Amino acid sequence: MNILVLGSGGREHTFAYKIAQSELCDQLFVAPGNAGTDAIATNVAVAVTDFPAIKSLVLKEEITMVVVGPEDPLVQGISDFFAQDDALKDVVVIGPSKEGAQLEGSKEYAKQFLIRHDIPTAAYQSFTQANVEEGKKFLETLNAPYVLKADGLAAGKGVLILQDIEEAKKELENMLTNKKFGVASEKVVIEEFLDGIELSVFVLTDGKNYVTLPTAKDYKRIGEGDTGLNTGGMGAISPVPFADLALMDKIESNIVKPTVNGLAKENIDYKGFIFIGLIKVGDDPKVIEYNVRMGDPETEAVLPRVKTDLVKLFRHVGNQSLNTVDLEIDERSAATVMTVSGGYPEAYEKGKGISGIQEISDSIVFHAGTKIDNGHVVTNGGRVIAITSLDKDFRQALKKSYQNIEKLHFDKMYYRKDLGFDL
Ligand code: AMP
Ligand code: GLY
């Protein structure tokens, strides 16, 4: 079959890398893709939210499976667009309906879903400009630190964690009255702070059945020791060493099962990934967020460990028969280190020549922000290239990634050298 992957980051290069290995895949397209996907698939210059252009591409190339990488097209309803079009309705779309995508598109929607299904999460209340003063009073009932979340999508920047009550009140005002995050912060969720260690769990569901993919932990801050600004992610480790069987059992029965059952019970059409962000408080996992897609760079660490044919898994998602597959996982650990452009996550330059990729042999090179310019691979984003290695434990895997990263060069290249420091 012919398959289309939507997106242009390291996550999408990883999807393409796995799909290209499948005997079930004839032709592979990526829109818009990057220099990495260009080497293993056909890149097409179509934006991920340009549904009419995607439709033309799918019909022209006889594509029968579409794998949606990022959240934007899902929140805008790409799955419904396919389901409601006579010419597209038989195409398998890996990604939930617009309703299901609200689990990521609205923090308040996610909170209500969690509470309806009795899934452990932080206590919360939500506020709009109309009751901003009540919001400030609510803050006074909590202890520091204060967690403020813009309700809508804010490119990963919509969460503020503040130590000082006066600052928290000021930021609440900024979000609600001055629209700090635009329409995304017209509503704000104020949440109880959860003190513990974070991990993420990835689930692939057909709406009835599911498989749980390997866990991962990402490193969001730009600076070593988890300091400085938040980024899209500076690296990831899979599995998370502290996620033992006892914890995974709790996650499965208290969180994953009720989530999938809740979607089914509410007749929410959901065929795709659920990325569950968790904080382990004491021995108890609690949900801090849902994402309706895979993580980036978590995908670069998780998918290389999945031995089962990815296209086969997606086909089972399409015909709701995920209960009939046995998921095979590589027992080794994966460590992904992300190289970024100097200055990221603030202003940075693009178009820098990248060298050394060919010299890397015992790690996998996943392109994120790259493109081909006059036959040369150049930087084209903040996060540039991710290096993933597999080895018997995460420390060995990290060592391999760090050795190989030394071979890579571009002007003002930066990466964190301390991943795993907290484990
Ligand atoms: P989110 O976008 O919801 O994942 O939030 C971004 C980051 O804020 C998370 O990765 C956590 O580190 C932190 N965070 C979010 N919610 C909470 C919470 N209730 N308690 C503590 N930290 C949180
Ligand atoms: N790495 C975090 C995310 O993809 O949302």
XYZ file of C-alpha atoms in Angstrom, residues 128-367:
240
model
C -12.076 33.036 32.461
C -11.795 36.811 32.413
C -15.312 36.983 33.870
C -14.167 35.403 37.149
C -10.514 36.368 37.328
C -10.972 37.660 40.911
C -12.289 34.244 41.988
C -9.217 32.742 40.346
C -6.987 34.894 42.545
C -8.944 33.826 45.641
C -8.553 30.182 44.575
C -4.783 30.690 44.316
C -4.789 31.907 47.930
C -6.259 28.558 49.038
C -3.321 26.655 47.478
C 0.286 26.244 48.534
C 3.247 27.217 46.354
C 4.279 26.403 43.679
C 1.282 27.489 41.616
C 0.524 25.774 38.306
C -1.276 27.872 35.644
C -2.186 26.291 32.307
C -3.566 27.993 29.219
C -6.588 25.929 28.171
C -5.751 25.770 24.456
C -2.742 24.848 22.307
C 0.218 27.130 22.990
C 3.079 25.272 21.283
C 4.213 23.720 24.573
C 4.619 27.140 26.238
C 1.245 27.472 27.951
C 2.166 26.102 31.391
C 3.576 28.393 34.083
C 4.867 27.162 37.427
C 5.369 29.999 39.889
C 6.728 30.136 43.426
C 5.329 33.496 44.439
C 1.606 34.083 45.057
C 1.715 37.713 43.847
C 3.466 36.681 40.655
C 0.936 33.886 40.153
C -1.938 36.396 40.452
C -0.217 38.758 38.021
C 0.349 35.973 35.486
C -3.257 34.816 35.840
C -4.294 38.367 34.973
C -1.807 38.405 32.064
C -3.187 35.193 30.655
C -6.894 35.991 31.062
C -7.050 39.752 30.579
C -4.007 40.474 28.424
C -4.260 37.183 26.492
C -0.622 36.288 27.065
C -1.067 33.142 24.932
C -3.739 34.595 22.622
C -7.045 32.717 22.470
C -5.322 29.714 24.087
C -5.354 31.551 27.438
C -8.916 32.905 27.347
C -9.502 30.124 29.821
C -6.927 29.063 32.433
C -6.731 25.875 34.446
C -5.213 26.337 37.917
C -3.903 23.066 39.232
C -2.556 21.513 42.378
C 1.232 21.090 42.104
C 2.305 17.463 41.980
C 5.669 16.776 43.534
C 7.337 13.750 41.997
C 9.205 12.339 39.037
C 7.827 12.501 35.481
C 7.446 9.788 32.892
C 5.415 9.295 29.750
C 3.419 6.313 28.596
C 2.450 5.770 24.970
C -0.627 3.878 23.925
C -1.793 2.921 20.450
C -5.536 2.351 20.353
C -8.147 1.406 17.772
C -10.882 2.882 19.966
C -11.691 -0.433 21.661
C -8.409 -2.278 22.122
C -4.936 -0.963 22.765
C -1.277 -1.828 23.016
C 1.038 -0.093 25.472
C 4.296 0.967 23.858
C 7.554 1.425 25.791
C 7.753 4.238 28.360
C 10.038 7.230 27.905
C 11.279 10.269 29.713
C 12.218 13.440 27.913
C 14.419 16.351 28.892
C 12.532 19.567 28.227
C 14.847 22.289 29.509
C 17.591 23.785 27.367
C 20.214 23.836 30.149
C 22.079 21.124 31.978
C 20.629 20.052 35.314
C 17.152 20.862 33.925
C 17.637 24.623 33.967
C 16.706 27.451 31.600
C 13.871 27.723 29.100
C 11.551 24.944 28.015
C 12.199 23.436 24.602
C 10.357 20.907 22.474
C 12.663 18.301 24.020
C 16.445 17.866 24.198
C 16.542 14.095 24.344
C 14.783 11.024 25.633
C 15.448 7.713 27.307
C 13.368 4.546 26.936
C 12.446 2.611 28.991
C 12.284 4.743 32.130
C 14.395 2.790 34.642
C 12.098 3.405 37.624
C 8.974 2.227 35.768
C 8.971 -1.246 37.313
C 6.235 -3.841 36.934
C 4.352 -2.664 40.004
C 4.190 0.917 38.699
C 3.273 -0.230 35.180
C 0.450 -2.353 36.592
C -0.974 0.665 38.387
C -0.627 2.788 35.263
C -2.388 0.174 33.203
C -5.310 -0.430 35.529
C -5.831 3.077 36.949
C -4.976 5.138 33.877
C -4.634 3.396 30.504
C -7.677 1.093 30.732
C -10.076 3.728 32.060
C -8.849 6.139 29.377
C -9.518 3.770 26.473
C -12.766 2.506 28.033
C -13.844 6.097 28.636
C -13.320 6.998 24.982
C -15.317 3.940 23.916
C -18.116 4.595 26.426
C -18.473 8.169 25.212
C -18.473 7.044 21.570
C -15.433 9.173 20.812
C -13.869 7.982 17.579
C -10.208 7.427 18.459
C -7.782 5.570 16.257
C -4.279 6.637 17.079
C -1.725 7.381 19.753
C -2.387 8.561 23.280
C 0.668 10.059 24.930
C 0.017 10.214 28.663
C 2.200 12.552 30.726
C 2.443 11.309 34.303
C 3.966 12.332 37.595
C 4.698 9.591 40.099
C 3.739 11.026 43.484
C 5.004 8.605 46.102
C 4.014 5.294 44.549
C 1.024 6.679 42.705
C 0.999 7.788 39.071
C -1.190 10.814 38.261
C -1.974 12.275 34.855
C -0.679 15.779 34.100
C -1.590 15.814 30.440
C -2.827 13.924 27.444
C -1.367 14.407 23.999
C -3.157 12.874 21.035
C 0.000 12.027 19.086
C 3.448 10.660 19.761
C 6.046 12.840 21.480
C 9.079 14.357 19.869
C 11.843 13.336 20.707
C 10.201 10.430 22.608
C 9.282 8.765 19.296
C 12.949 8.639 18.317
C 13.644 6.559 21.455
C 10.420 4.511 21.614
C 9.830 3.354 18.032
C 13.305 1.903 17.378
C 12.467 -0.527 20.238
C 9.227 -1.693 18.655
C 10.031 -4.840 16.676
C 6.500 -5.506 15.442
C 5.916 -4.203 11.921
C 4.519 -0.684 12.398
C 2.347 -0.804 9.274
C 0.856 -4.068 10.475
C 0.023 -2.414 13.800
C -1.572 0.523 11.988
C -3.624 -1.836 9.826
C -4.980 -3.441 12.971
C -5.851 0.032 14.252
C -7.752 0.634 11.014
C -9.914 -2.477 11.340
C -10.170 -2.404 15.137
C -8.346 -5.685 15.680
C -5.425 -4.559 17.865
C -6.473 -7.285 20.340
C -5.104 -9.872 17.906
C -1.479 -8.622 17.807
C 1.398 -9.470 20.045
C 3.648 -6.497 20.494
C 7.327 -7.376 20.328
C 9.704 -5.016 22.084
C 13.505 -4.840 21.920
C 14.736 -5.369 25.485
C 17.624 -2.990 24.999
C 17.458 0.640 26.170
C 17.357 3.553 23.780
C 18.917 6.969 24.334
C 18.202 9.894 22.039
C 20.230 13.100 22.155
C 18.988 16.141 20.251
C 21.332 18.640 18.644
C 19.946 22.156 18.357
C 20.826 25.454 16.721
C 22.709 27.938 18.949
C 20.201 30.341 20.501
C 17.267 27.899 20.473
C 14.601 28.015 21.961
C 14.927 31.767 21.364
C 16.160 33.292 18.101
C 18.568 31.184 16.013
C 19.931 31.078 12.481
C 19.112 28.556 9.781
C 20.893 27.351 6.662
C 24.113 26.110 8.326
C 25.845 23.254 6.509
C 25.827 19.950 8.407
C 28.738 17.520 8.116
C 29.630 14.144 9.595
C 26.281 12.390 9.168
C 27.831 9.706 6.952
C 30.460 8.879 9.590
C 27.843 7.706 12.088
C 27.303 3.977 11.764
C 26.283 2.374 15.050
C 23.625 4.932 16.004
C 20.517 6.012 14.119
C 20.417 9.549 12.754
C 16.962 11.120 12.795
C 16.621 14.465 11.085
